[in-house]
Structures are given as structure tokens and as C-alpha cells.
Short mmCIF file of C-alpha atoms and ligand atoms in Angstrom, two decimals:
data_model
loop_
_atom_site.label_atom_id
_atom_site.label_comp_id
_atom_site.label_asym_id
_atom_site.label_seq_id
_atom_site.Cartn_x
_atom_site.Cartn_y
_atom_site.Cartn_z
CA UNK A 1 12.87 25.01 130.31
CA UNK A 2 16.22 23.87 131.74
CA UNK A 3 19.33 26.00 131.28
CA UNK A 4 23.02 25.10 131.30
CA UNK A 5 26.13 27.18 131.86
CA UNK A 6 29.00 27.55 129.39
CA UNK A 7 32.32 28.78 130.74
CA UNK A 8 35.64 29.70 129.13
CA UNK A 9 38.63 30.94 131.13
CA UNK A 10 41.49 33.27 130.27
CA UNK A 11 44.23 32.53 132.78
CA UNK A 12 47.20 34.86 133.20
CA UNK A 13 50.33 33.34 134.65
CA UNK A 14 53.62 35.07 135.49
CA UNK A 15 56.56 33.15 134.06
CA UNK A 16 59.38 32.08 136.34
CA UNK A 17 62.25 33.96 134.70
CA UNK A 18 65.11 35.73 136.47
CA UNK A 19 64.59 38.97 134.54
CA UNK A 20 61.68 40.76 132.88
CA UNK A 21 60.51 40.05 129.34
CA UNK A 22 62.02 42.98 127.43
CA UNK A 23 64.76 44.32 129.72
CA UNK A 24 67.29 43.08 132.28
CA UNK A 25 65.40 44.21 135.40
CA UNK A 26 64.77 41.53 138.03
CA UNK A 27 61.50 39.62 137.89
CA UNK A 28 61.08 39.64 141.64
CA UNK A 29 58.11 39.99 143.97
CA UNK A 30 58.22 42.18 147.05
CA UNK A 31 61.14 44.55 146.27
CA UNK A 32 60.73 48.17 147.45
CA UNK A 33 58.52 50.10 144.98
CA UNK A 34 60.16 51.19 141.71
CA UNK A 35 63.54 49.62 142.40
CA UNK A 36 63.37 47.01 139.61
CA UNK A 37 62.86 49.51 136.80
CA UNK A 38 64.77 50.91 133.84
CA UNK A 39 64.00 53.12 130.81
CA UNK A 40 62.65 50.10 128.88
CA UNK A 41 60.04 48.93 131.41
CA UNK A 42 59.22 52.54 132.34
CA UNK A 43 58.36 53.13 128.68
CA UNK A 44 60.68 56.08 128.18
CA UNK A 45 60.95 57.36 124.59
CA UNK A 46 63.55 55.90 122.28
CA UNK A 47 64.18 52.60 124.06
CA UNK A 48 64.05 49.18 122.40
CA UNK A 49 62.77 45.89 123.83
CA UNK A 50 65.00 42.79 123.70
CA UNK A 51 63.17 39.47 124.08
CA UNK A 52 64.11 37.31 127.08
CA UNK A 53 64.89 33.91 125.58
CA UNK A 54 63.88 32.00 128.72
CA UNK A 55 60.47 33.69 128.50
CA UNK A 56 60.13 32.34 124.96
CA UNK A 57 61.29 28.88 126.06
CA UNK A 58 58.79 28.74 128.93
CA UNK A 59 56.00 29.80 126.57
CA UNK A 60 56.79 27.01 124.12
CA UNK A 61 57.32 24.53 126.97
CA UNK A 62 53.84 25.40 128.25
CA UNK A 63 52.57 24.70 124.75
CA UNK A 64 54.09 21.23 124.90
CA UNK A 65 52.72 20.56 128.40
CA UNK A 66 49.22 21.62 127.26
CA UNK A 67 49.36 19.44 124.11
CA UNK A 68 49.44 22.49 121.83
CA UNK A 69 50.97 22.78 118.40
CA UNK A 70 53.83 25.25 118.06
CA UNK A 71 53.48 27.32 114.87
CA UNK A 72 56.73 27.92 113.03
CA UNK A 73 55.82 31.61 112.74
CA UNK A 74 54.66 33.76 115.66
CA UNK A 75 54.81 37.50 116.17
CA UNK A 76 54.23 40.25 118.70
CA UNK A 77 51.63 42.99 118.56
CA UNK A 78 50.82 46.20 120.36
CA UNK A 79 47.55 46.37 122.26
CA UNK A 80 46.95 50.07 122.77
CA UNK A 81 45.30 51.57 125.80
CA UNK A 82 45.95 54.32 128.29
CA UNK A 83 46.10 53.33 131.93
CA UNK A 84 48.38 54.63 134.71
CA UNK A 85 49.96 51.24 135.40
CA UNK A 86 50.89 50.69 131.72
CA UNK A 87 53.70 53.19 131.19
CA UNK A 88 54.15 52.57 127.43
CA UNK A 89 50.42 53.13 126.81
CA UNK A 90 50.41 49.80 125.04
CA UNK A 91 51.00 46.21 126.03
CA UNK A 92 53.18 43.91 123.94
CA UNK A 93 51.19 40.73 123.32
CA UNK A 94 50.57 38.17 120.60
CA UNK A 95 47.37 38.87 118.69
CA UNK A 96 46.79 36.83 115.55
CA UNK A 97 49.96 34.71 115.51
CA UNK A 98 50.45 33.27 118.99
CA UNK A 99 53.36 30.98 119.91
CA UNK A 100 51.13 28.03 120.85
CA UNK A 101 47.62 26.93 119.84
CA UNK A 102 45.06 24.09 119.78
CA UNK A 103 45.87 22.07 122.88
CA UNK A 104 43.96 20.44 125.71
CA UNK A 105 44.10 19.68 129.43
CA UNK A 106 42.81 16.36 130.78
CA UNK A 107 41.85 16.22 134.42
CA UNK A 108 39.89 14.10 136.86
CA UNK A 109 36.48 15.46 137.65
CA UNK A 110 33.30 14.06 139.19
CA UNK A 111 34.63 10.52 139.27
CA UNK A 112 35.74 10.49 135.64
CA UNK A 113 37.99 12.24 133.15
CA UNK A 114 37.27 15.66 131.66
CA UNK A 115 38.97 17.48 128.81
CA UNK A 116 39.12 21.23 128.26
CA UNK A 117 40.47 22.38 124.92
CA UNK A 118 43.06 25.15 124.98
CA UNK A 119 42.56 27.76 122.28
CA UNK A 120 46.02 29.24 122.68
CA UNK A 121 48.68 30.22 125.19
CA UNK A 122 50.32 33.47 124.15
CA UNK A 123 53.08 35.58 125.59
CA UNK A 124 52.52 39.09 126.83
CA UNK A 125 53.71 41.34 129.65
CA UNK A 126 52.37 42.32 133.03
CA UNK A 127 51.61 45.91 134.02
CA UNK A 128 52.59 47.86 137.14
CA UNK A 129 50.45 48.10 140.21
CA UNK A 130 48.39 51.05 141.43
CA UNK A 131 48.21 51.87 145.12
CA UNK A 132 45.62 54.19 146.58
CA UNK A 133 46.45 55.96 149.83
CA UNK A 134 44.40 58.31 151.98
CA UNK A 135 45.25 61.51 150.07
CA UNK A 136 47.02 60.32 146.92
CA UNK A 137 47.81 57.38 144.69
CA UNK A 138 51.06 55.80 143.53
CA UNK A 139 52.21 53.33 140.90
CA UNK A 140 54.83 50.63 141.47
CA UNK A 141 56.38 49.64 138.14
CA UNK A 142 58.37 46.68 139.48
CA UNK A 143 55.82 44.34 137.89
CA UNK A 144 55.68 46.19 134.55
CA UNK A 145 57.22 44.04 131.85
CA UNK A 146 57.20 40.79 133.83
CA UNK A 147 56.51 37.97 131.33
CA UNK A 148 52.90 36.90 131.44
CA UNK A 149 51.37 33.94 129.68
CA UNK A 150 47.70 34.10 128.78
CA UNK A 151 46.16 30.66 128.55
CA UNK A 152 42.78 30.82 126.79
CA UNK A 153 40.40 27.88 127.08
CA UNK A 154 37.59 26.94 124.74
CA UNK A 155 34.13 27.30 126.32
CA UNK A 156 34.19 23.65 127.46
CA UNK A 157 33.50 24.09 131.16
CA UNK A 158 29.97 23.60 132.43
CA UNK A 159 29.97 24.31 136.17
CA UNK A 160 31.73 26.28 138.88
CA UNK A 161 33.21 23.07 140.33
CA UNK A 162 34.51 22.01 136.95
CA UNK A 163 36.13 25.44 136.43
CA UNK A 164 37.72 25.22 139.87
CA UNK A 165 39.04 21.72 139.21
CA UNK A 166 40.41 22.70 135.79
CA UNK A 167 42.22 25.71 137.27
CA UNK A 168 43.86 23.54 139.92
CA UNK A 169 44.88 20.94 137.34
CA UNK A 170 46.34 23.70 135.15
CA UNK A 171 48.21 25.17 138.11
CA UNK A 172 49.68 21.75 139.02
CA UNK A 173 50.90 21.30 135.45
CA UNK A 174 52.54 24.73 135.41
CA UNK A 175 54.24 24.13 138.76
CA UNK A 176 55.46 20.68 137.65
CA UNK A 177 56.82 22.12 134.44
CA UNK A 178 58.71 24.88 136.24
CA UNK A 179 56.72 27.43 134.23
CA UNK A 180 55.54 29.44 137.22
CA UNK A 181 55.41 29.14 141.00
CA UNK A 182 51.71 30.02 140.67
CA UNK A 183 51.75 31.72 144.07
CA UNK A 184 48.25 33.16 144.28
CA UNK A 185 49.13 35.30 147.30
CA UNK A 186 51.73 37.05 145.16
CA UNK A 187 49.29 37.53 142.28
CA UNK A 188 51.16 35.13 139.99
CA UNK A 189 47.90 33.71 138.60
CA UNK A 190 44.89 35.80 137.65
CA UNK A 191 41.84 34.86 135.71
CA UNK A 192 39.11 36.36 133.50
CA UNK A 193 35.94 34.30 133.63
CA UNK A 194 33.63 34.18 130.60
CA UNK A 195 30.22 32.71 131.23
CA UNK A 196 26.92 32.40 129.41
CA UNK A 197 23.79 30.29 129.72
CA UNK A 198 21.64 28.55 127.11
CA UNK A 199 18.66 26.20 127.04
CA UNK A 200 19.82 22.58 127.39
CA UNK A 201 20.11 21.11 123.90
CA UNK A 202 20.68 24.44 122.12
CA UNK A 203 23.86 24.62 120.07
CA UNK A 204 24.42 28.38 119.83
CA UNK A 205 26.11 30.03 122.74
CA UNK A 206 24.37 32.67 124.83
CA UNK A 207 25.65 36.21 125.33
CA UNK A 208 29.13 36.14 126.83
CA UNK A 209 29.53 37.87 130.16
CA UNK A 210 33.10 38.41 131.30
CA UNK A 211 34.09 38.74 134.95
CA UNK A 212 37.48 40.45 135.01
CA UNK A 213 40.55 40.04 137.16
CA UNK A 214 39.82 37.23 139.57
CA UNK A 215 42.80 36.51 141.79
CA UNK A 216 41.75 33.32 143.54
CA UNK A 217 40.32 30.02 142.33
CA UNK A 218 37.81 29.93 145.16
CA UNK A 219 36.78 33.45 144.08
CA UNK A 220 36.18 32.11 140.54
CA UNK A 221 34.00 29.37 141.95
CA UNK A 222 32.01 31.75 144.14
CA UNK A 223 31.61 34.29 141.33
CA UNK A 224 30.22 31.55 139.05
CA UNK A 225 27.94 30.28 141.81
CA UNK A 226 26.47 33.78 141.89
CA UNK A 227 26.59 34.63 138.19
CA UNK A 228 25.11 31.44 136.66
CA UNK A 229 21.84 31.53 138.68
CA UNK A 230 21.65 35.29 138.06
CA UNK A 231 21.78 34.81 134.29
CA UNK A 232 19.32 31.92 134.38
CA UNK A 233 16.91 34.02 136.44
CA UNK A 234 17.13 36.87 133.91
CA UNK A 235 16.30 34.68 130.90
CA UNK A 236 13.62 32.72 132.77
CA UNK A 237 11.92 36.01 133.60
CA UNK A 238 11.83 36.78 129.88
CA UNK A 239 14.79 39.18 130.00
CA UNK A 240 17.57 39.34 127.45
CA UNK A 241 21.28 39.17 128.27
CA UNK A 242 23.83 41.01 126.21
CA UNK A 243 27.60 40.93 126.09
CA UNK A 244 29.11 42.83 128.99
CA UNK A 245 31.98 42.99 131.46
CA UNK A 246 31.33 42.62 135.16
CA UNK A 247 33.37 42.91 138.32
CA UNK A 248 33.29 40.48 141.26
CA UNK A 249 32.69 42.06 144.65
CA UNK A 250 34.28 39.53 146.97
CA UNK A 251 32.95 41.09 150.16
CA UNK A 252 29.40 41.53 148.90
CA UNK A 253 29.49 38.18 147.08
CA UNK A 254 27.95 39.64 143.90
CA UNK A 255 28.98 40.59 140.36
CA UNK A 256 28.22 44.11 139.12
CA UNK A 257 28.25 45.75 135.71
CA UNK A 258 31.51 47.42 134.65
CA UNK A 259 30.81 48.15 131.00
CA UNK A 260 28.54 46.99 128.20
CA UNK A 261 29.62 45.99 124.69
CA UNK A 262 29.16 49.55 123.41
CA UNK A 263 31.75 50.77 125.88
CA UNK A 264 34.26 48.04 124.98
CA UNK A 265 37.83 49.14 124.24
CA UNK A 266 39.14 49.28 120.71
CA UNK A 267 42.72 48.26 121.23
CA UNK A 268 43.88 49.11 117.70
CA UNK A 269 46.23 46.14 117.55
CA UNK A 270 49.15 46.42 115.15
CA UNK A 271 52.41 44.47 114.73
CA UNK A 272 55.12 45.46 117.21
CA UNK A 273 57.69 47.16 114.98
CA UNK A 274 60.56 46.83 117.49
CA UNK A 275 60.54 43.02 117.73
CA UNK A 276 61.31 40.41 115.11
CA UNK A 277 58.71 37.72 114.49
CA UNK A 278 59.44 34.57 116.46
CA UNK A 279 60.43 31.69 114.19
CA UNK A 280 61.93 28.92 116.30
CA UNK A 281 64.29 26.48 114.59
CA UNK A 282 63.85 22.73 114.89
CA UNK A 283 66.99 22.52 117.03
CA UNK A 284 65.72 25.21 119.41
CA UNK A 285 62.35 23.46 119.75
CA UNK A 286 64.07 20.14 120.34
CA UNK A 287 66.08 21.68 123.17
CA UNK A 288 62.91 23.03 124.80
CA UNK A 289 61.07 19.74 124.36
CA UNK A 290 63.76 18.04 126.44
CA UNK A 291 62.42 20.01 129.42
CA UNK A 292 59.01 18.33 129.20
CA UNK A 293 58.31 16.51 132.47
CA UNK A 294 55.86 13.84 133.51
CA UNK A 295 52.58 15.59 134.33
CA UNK A 296 50.72 15.17 137.62
CA UNK A 297 47.93 13.02 136.21
CA UNK A 298 50.35 10.73 134.36
CA UNK A 299 52.41 10.41 137.54
CA UNK A 300 49.35 9.51 139.58
CA UNK A 301 48.32 6.83 137.10
CA UNK A 302 51.85 5.45 136.93
CA UNK A 303 52.14 5.24 140.72
CA UNK A 304 48.84 3.38 140.85
CA UNK A 305 49.71 0.85 138.16
CA UNK A 306 53.45 0.42 138.67
CA UNK A 307 53.40 0.24 142.48
CA UNK A 308 49.83 -0.91 143.14
CA UNK A 309 49.08 2.17 145.26
CA UNK A 310 45.54 3.27 146.04
CA UNK A 311 44.50 6.67 144.62
CA UNK A 312 44.94 8.65 147.88
CA UNK A 313 48.55 7.41 148.27
CA UNK A 314 49.32 8.23 144.65
CA UNK A 315 47.82 11.70 145.17
CA UNK A 316 49.98 12.26 148.23
CA UNK A 317 53.02 11.61 146.06
CA UNK A 318 51.71 13.81 143.23
CA UNK A 319 51.42 16.69 145.71
CA UNK A 320 54.86 16.12 147.22
CA UNK A 321 57.36 15.61 144.44
CA UNK A 322 60.50 15.28 146.62
CA UNK A 323 58.77 12.64 148.75
CA UNK A 324 57.66 10.85 145.58
CA UNK A 325 61.21 10.89 144.21
CA UNK A 326 62.45 9.51 147.52
CA UNK A 327 59.82 6.76 147.43
CA UNK A 328 60.77 5.80 143.89
CA UNK A 329 64.42 5.66 144.87
CA UNK A 330 63.89 3.44 147.93
CA UNK A 331 61.29 1.24 146.33
CA UNK A 332 63.51 0.17 143.45
CA UNK A 333 64.43 -3.05 145.28
CA UNK A 334 61.09 -3.59 147.03
CA UNK A 335 58.88 -6.65 146.60
CA UNK A 336 56.03 -4.90 148.36
CA UNK A 337 55.96 -1.26 147.20
CA UNK A 338 52.55 -0.67 148.79
CA UNK A 339 53.98 -1.40 152.26
CA UNK A 340 57.03 0.77 151.54
CA UNK A 341 54.65 3.59 150.53
CA UNK A 342 52.87 3.22 153.87
CA UNK A 343 56.14 3.65 155.74
CA UNK A 344 57.07 6.68 153.66
CA UNK A 345 53.67 8.37 153.82
CA UNK A 346 52.70 7.57 157.40
CA UNK A 347 55.90 7.11 159.38
CA UNK A 348 58.67 8.88 157.54
CA UNK A 349 56.60 11.99 156.84
CA UNK A 350 55.53 12.22 160.48
CA UNK A 351 59.14 11.86 161.66
CA UNK A 352 60.31 14.55 159.24
CA UNK A 353 57.74 17.00 160.59
CA UNK A 354 58.26 15.98 164.21
CA UNK A 355 62.03 16.41 164.06
CA UNK A 356 62.18 19.20 161.47
CA UNK A 357 64.52 17.09 159.33
CA UNK A 358 64.76 17.90 155.61
CA UNK A 359 64.24 14.90 153.36
CA UNK A 360 67.77 15.27 151.97
CA UNK A 361 69.20 14.60 155.45
CA UNK A 362 67.32 11.37 156.14
CA UNK A 363 69.82 8.79 157.40
CA UNK A 364 67.85 5.70 156.37
CA UNK A 365 69.58 4.12 153.40
CA UNK A 366 67.58 3.46 150.22
CA UNK A 367 67.41 -0.35 150.54
CA UNK A 368 66.61 -0.29 154.25
CA UNK A 369 62.88 0.45 154.11
CA UNK A 370 62.21 -2.47 151.73
CA UNK A 371 64.33 -4.59 154.07
CA UNK A 372 62.22 -3.54 157.03
CA UNK A 373 59.08 -4.46 155.09
CA UNK A 374 60.61 -7.80 154.19
CA UNK A 375 61.33 -8.50 157.89
CA UNK A 376 57.65 -7.92 158.69
CA UNK A 377 56.36 -9.81 155.65
CA UNK A 378 58.66 -12.73 156.41
CA UNK A 379 57.40 -12.98 159.99
CA UNK A 380 60.81 -12.06 161.39
CA UNK A 381 59.40 -9.14 163.43
CA UNK A 382 55.88 -8.04 164.27
CA UNK A 383 54.53 -4.81 162.80
CA UNK A 384 54.49 -3.36 166.28
CA UNK A 385 58.20 -4.07 166.80
CA UNK A 386 58.80 -2.71 163.29
CA UNK A 387 57.71 0.70 164.57
CA UNK A 388 60.51 0.67 167.14
CA UNK A 389 63.00 -0.56 164.55
CA UNK A 390 61.92 2.24 162.22
CA UNK A 391 62.42 4.86 164.93
CA UNK A 392 65.94 3.51 165.47
CA UNK A 393 66.65 3.47 161.73
CA UNK A 394 65.53 7.08 161.48
CA UNK A 395 67.66 8.13 164.45
CA UNK A 396 70.87 6.26 163.59
CA UNK A 397 70.73 5.18 159.95
CA UNK A 398 71.46 1.61 161.00
CA UNK A 399 70.12 -1.27 158.89
CA UNK A 400 66.93 -2.91 160.24
CA UNK A 401 68.42 -6.40 160.47
CA UNK A 402 71.32 -5.06 162.54
CA UNK A 403 68.92 -3.31 164.91
CA UNK A 404 66.78 -6.42 165.31
CA UNK A 405 69.92 -8.45 166.00
CA UNK A 406 71.48 -5.98 168.41
CA UNK A 407 68.33 -5.45 170.44
CA UNK A 408 67.12 -9.05 170.28
CA UNK A 409 63.84 -8.01 168.72
CA UNK A 410 63.37 -10.98 166.43
CA UNK A 411 59.92 -12.43 166.64
CA UNK A 412 59.65 -15.65 168.60
CA UNK A 413 58.20 -18.35 166.37
CA UNK A 414 59.57 -21.15 168.46
CA UNK A 415 56.35 -23.00 169.34
CA UNK A 416 57.85 -24.50 172.50
CA UNK A 417 58.57 -21.05 173.91
CA UNK A 418 55.16 -19.73 172.93
CA UNK A 419 53.39 -22.76 174.41
CA UNK A 420 55.06 -22.03 177.73
CA UNK A 421 53.92 -18.42 177.69
CA UNK A 422 50.37 -19.48 176.77
CA UNK A 423 50.24 -21.95 179.64
CA UNK A 424 51.39 -19.25 182.02
CA UNK A 425 48.74 -16.79 180.83
CA UNK A 426 45.90 -19.33 180.90
CA UNK A 427 46.87 -20.31 184.43
CA UNK A 428 46.98 -16.70 185.56
CA UNK A 429 43.62 -15.82 183.96
CA UNK A 430 41.20 -18.70 184.67
CA UNK A 431 38.16 -16.38 184.39
CA UNK A 432 38.99 -15.36 180.80
CA UNK A 433 39.75 -18.95 179.84
CA UNK A 434 36.34 -19.91 181.24
CA UNK A 435 34.66 -17.05 179.32
CA UNK A 436 36.22 -18.21 176.07
CA UNK A 437 35.05 -21.78 176.57
CA UNK A 438 31.57 -20.40 177.29
CA UNK A 439 31.60 -18.81 173.83
CA UNK A 440 32.91 -15.30 174.44
CA UNK A 441 35.29 -14.80 171.53
CA UNK A 442 36.56 -11.49 172.90
CA UNK A 443 38.22 -13.30 175.78
CA UNK A 444 40.71 -14.81 173.33
CA UNK A 445 41.92 -11.37 172.28
CA UNK A 446 42.49 -10.46 175.90
CA UNK A 447 44.54 -13.60 176.51
CA UNK A 448 46.44 -13.07 173.30
CA UNK A 449 47.27 -9.56 174.45
CA UNK A 450 48.59 -10.93 177.72
CA UNK A 451 50.87 -13.40 175.92
CA UNK A 452 52.19 -10.65 173.62
CA UNK A 453 52.86 -8.48 176.63
CA UNK A 454 54.69 -11.27 178.41
CA UNK A 455 56.84 -11.78 175.31
CA UNK A 456 57.54 -8.05 175.14
CA UNK A 457 55.80 -7.93 171.78
CA UNK A 458 58.13 -10.49 170.23
CA UNK A 459 55.91 -13.55 170.00
CA UNK A 460 54.53 -14.28 166.55
CA UNK A 461 50.92 -13.09 167.01
CA UNK A 462 49.51 -15.61 164.51
CA UNK A 463 51.11 -18.52 166.35
CA UNK A 464 49.99 -17.17 169.73
CA UNK A 465 46.37 -17.10 168.52
CA UNK A 466 46.56 -20.64 167.13
CA UNK A 467 48.24 -22.15 170.19
CA UNK A 468 45.94 -20.40 172.67
CA UNK A 469 42.85 -21.56 170.83
CA UNK A 470 44.08 -25.13 170.65
CA UNK A 471 44.96 -25.18 174.34
CA UNK A 472 41.64 -23.63 175.42
CA UNK A 473 39.61 -26.00 173.30
CA UNK A 474 41.33 -29.15 174.48
P1 ADP B 501 37.47 38.07 123.41
O1 ADP B 501 38.09 38.27 122.07
O2 ADP B 501 36.40 39.05 123.74
O3 ADP B 501 38.44 37.89 124.52
P2 ADP B 501 37.05 35.29 122.74
O4 ADP B 501 36.06 34.84 121.77
O5 ADP B 501 38.47 35.27 122.34
O6 ADP B 501 36.61 36.71 123.27
O7 ADP B 501 36.88 34.41 124.01
C1 ADP B 501 37.48 34.69 125.20
C2 ADP B 501 37.09 33.59 126.19
O8 ADP B 501 35.68 33.52 126.32
C3 ADP B 501 37.52 32.20 125.77
O9 ADP B 501 37.97 31.52 126.93
C4 ADP B 501 36.26 31.58 125.24
O10 ADP B 501 36.23 30.18 125.45
C5 ADP B 501 35.21 32.23 126.07
N1 ADP B 501 33.90 32.37 125.42
C6 ADP B 501 33.65 32.83 124.17
N2 ADP B 501 32.34 32.87 123.94
C7 ADP B 501 31.71 32.44 125.07
C8 ADP B 501 30.35 32.28 125.46
N3 ADP B 501 29.34 32.58 124.67
N4 ADP B 501 30.11 31.79 126.71
C9 ADP B 501 31.11 31.51 127.55
N5 ADP B 501 32.41 31.65 127.22
C10 ADP B 501 32.71 32.12 126.01
MG1 MG B 502 38.76 38.58 126.85
ZN1 ZN B 503 63.45 47.30 133.09
#
């Protein structure tokens, strides 16, 4: 019997707010331990949480970006548990009335399009961080109370690669939307992986096994590459899987049992009595919806259709938004956007890196790159000369036509002048001329190269080829 994997992901993302979710402490990574704390996020008795409005806005904005509906009534709940890094002994979260629900993420996978449905994206708060030293342990509460969004997917993923691709697509969306910087190194994105297996064709899901607290997407992929075959081997050997929580050992490359269903927590959820339900008005929602941006996939498709770019070029622009914005600005007047894209991606980007120039300080004026392309396309300069003109444009900000004029770089298309050069080259290279007449095509390229050299790269290469051939054949 063949088995297939079923995967659902719970992705936790820190929201990009200035302050924490229920107090005014800074939401900031890397501050000295316990310096961004106050009675509220330390869970001292008698304090009251006050919701950070930007946290609410980013939650709803995420809902829009993930095609979710936004219920008109949402509320907060207490999830109770005792753990040293959770100073209140409960986490404020959204249990049965989340702020967003029923969405989806479309992404490119395995040469086609895939869709993963989003169950919900609800707002909660991060906990502190435990540190274990040689003789003692410590807790840093700087992270406690940082707004955290939990994005729960339906079990629509079927392989480790698909899970990995989905996570990257989700991350790109969140970065584009300004929801989170998604810096994995700083723990801004963490993931619980739920995975089961079932015989191909069976409708019911197998026993759900949850791998907790993954902090890298490649770790998720590796954990699934271990866990899926493990589960299949168990059922193929006649064993039975039951619901459990496992931990990923990144060094050992294995998952190991943390707790079985019997040991599962009972969180005793109840409505948070210190916070009002969240009932956004139409005007408030409208304001948030104005922050919706074009998503990476839509941008890629638009760059391919509107500018005729091949997929890799469009992807380059998707991954570099400032460069893409620059391209769109300069290409507004271009007849040949594809060629302009080549200049931006290949030449401009290299120059920026080489000279350490920020994009904002580029001297080339918006219409100048299309003009340079037009000079090449119109046969005014060769593409080789265009490289020199580009270097000059980058260095001085001068217009390409002015540079061509000043330096006398215009391509020579005067047949008389080219004929003379060809005669000279043929006379100086009788052996190659002989070779060509004897049928060695490569000899023509050599002669052509000599003519170009003699013209200092300015002769129209097409004309040179034609004239040489005619002269050699006559
Ligand atoms: P819990 O309440 O224990 O967190 P949920 O039913 O809410 O469980 O599901 C949590 C995550 O697990 C979701 O992403 C969901 O898609 C996924 N999931 C649920 N059942 C299965 C299953 N049998 N196999 C794989 N993933 C599952
Ligand atoms: Mg869970
Ligand atoms: Zn605080």
C-alpha cells in the first residue's frame, strides 16, 4: 500500500510594532536583558493591559493579505499555563473568536500553482526567553508581550518541499505587507509542524503528530524528511500511530517524543476580562485596507506580462523591491523594457555593488537608460560601445547622446568608410581571406574582429559582416 503525508503548519510571526502589545515597552530585539520591561509585561498584580492599535491593524492587514474574512466581532482569551518565561501564568490570545479567518495563500510550486487554505490568523503575545548558564538559569522578559500573530493553515500541504515553499511565500507576503521583518536569526518567525500519514485514496486523516518550535524553514523541511518516512515505516510494519508532540533534534537529525495525548495541557481558556472585545468599525477597516500592497506573486506576473520579462528577471525584481521600483520609474518611457531590465539587473546592479553606491544616489536620470537602449536598437552605437557609455553615465549622470557626441562614439554606418577598412584588413590578412574562400566560415569572424578593432569598435558590425562577405566572395 502507498502512503501520503498530510501537513498543516502553525506559524508564529512577531509583528513589526514600535511597542509591545499591551504596554508601552519597546518591541526591540537585542536590548540588554530585562531593560524593556514594566509591571504590565512582567505580570505584576493589579495591572491592566491596553491594546496596541497598530498590533490590531497589522493583524487585520495580514487577514486582507491572506484573503481572509474579518469578522465584525473578535475577542481575547486567556490560555492558562505555568512556565518561567510566561510571567502572568497565562497568555492572552484569541481562542474561539479570532480577528481573521478562512483565507488562502497561492504560490508557485513544482512548475504550477498551489493553494493552501488559511484557517485563521489570530493575535497573541510572545513570552520571555530562558537562558541556561553553567550553574544557574535566567529569564529575559524583553520579549514578553511582543505582539505575535499565529497563522494556522489547513492540512493542505503534502510534502516537505511544499511546506518549505509555502513558508517562504508566506514570509515574502508578510515582508511585503510590512507586517514583520521575518528575521529568522532574531526568532521573528517560528513554526509548529503538524504531520500525519494515510493510505493514498483514504479520506480520513491519520493521527496528528506535532513537532513544536521550529525556528528555521530548512529545519522544517529536514524534520519532515525524517518524520514522514518514520511514520510510514511504523504503519507499514503494522504499528499504530497516536496523537503526540515531538521535538526536533537538529544536531541528531531526528524527532523524539515530548508528550503523548494523555499528557496534553488543559489550558482552561476563558475570556480575558481586562480587554474589550474587538469590533472594528467600517471606517477603521477601510483605513487598514488602504495599506494593502501588491503581493510578490502578483508583482511577478505583472512584470512578466506588462514588460515582457522572463520569469528569472521578474523574480529578481520581486526579491529587490527598491530595484524594481527604480526599474518601473525608468522604464515608463521605454519602447524596449526587456532591454532596460537587462541594464538594470546586469549592469546597474553590478555598478552599485562595485562602487558601494546606494540606489537613491544613482546619477543616471530616469529617461536616460531607455535612451541608451534606443541608441543601441537604432544602430547608433554598438552594444559594446554602449557598455562604455553606460559606465560614463553612471559616473557623471550625463545623457547617453551627449556622451556619444562628446567622445565621437557614434557607430560608423557609412559604407564607404567601412569598405575602406575591410579592404585594409583583407589585404593585411591574405591567409584568412584564403581560408574563408576555401569554406572555413570561422575565418570571417576573425576578419570581422579585425575590422571592428581597426574602427575602435565603432563600425556597424552587421554592415562589416555583409561588406566583408561580399568582398571575399567576389
Ligand atoms: P490543535 O487544536 O491541537 O492545535 P488543530 O486541529 O487546531 O489542532 O490543528 C492545528 C494544525 O494541525 C492545523 O494547521 C491543522 O491544519 C493541522 N492538522 C490537524 N489535523 C491534522 C492531521 N491529522 N494531520 C496533519 N495536520 C493536521
Ligand atoms: Mg497546536
Ligand atoms: Zn511592558
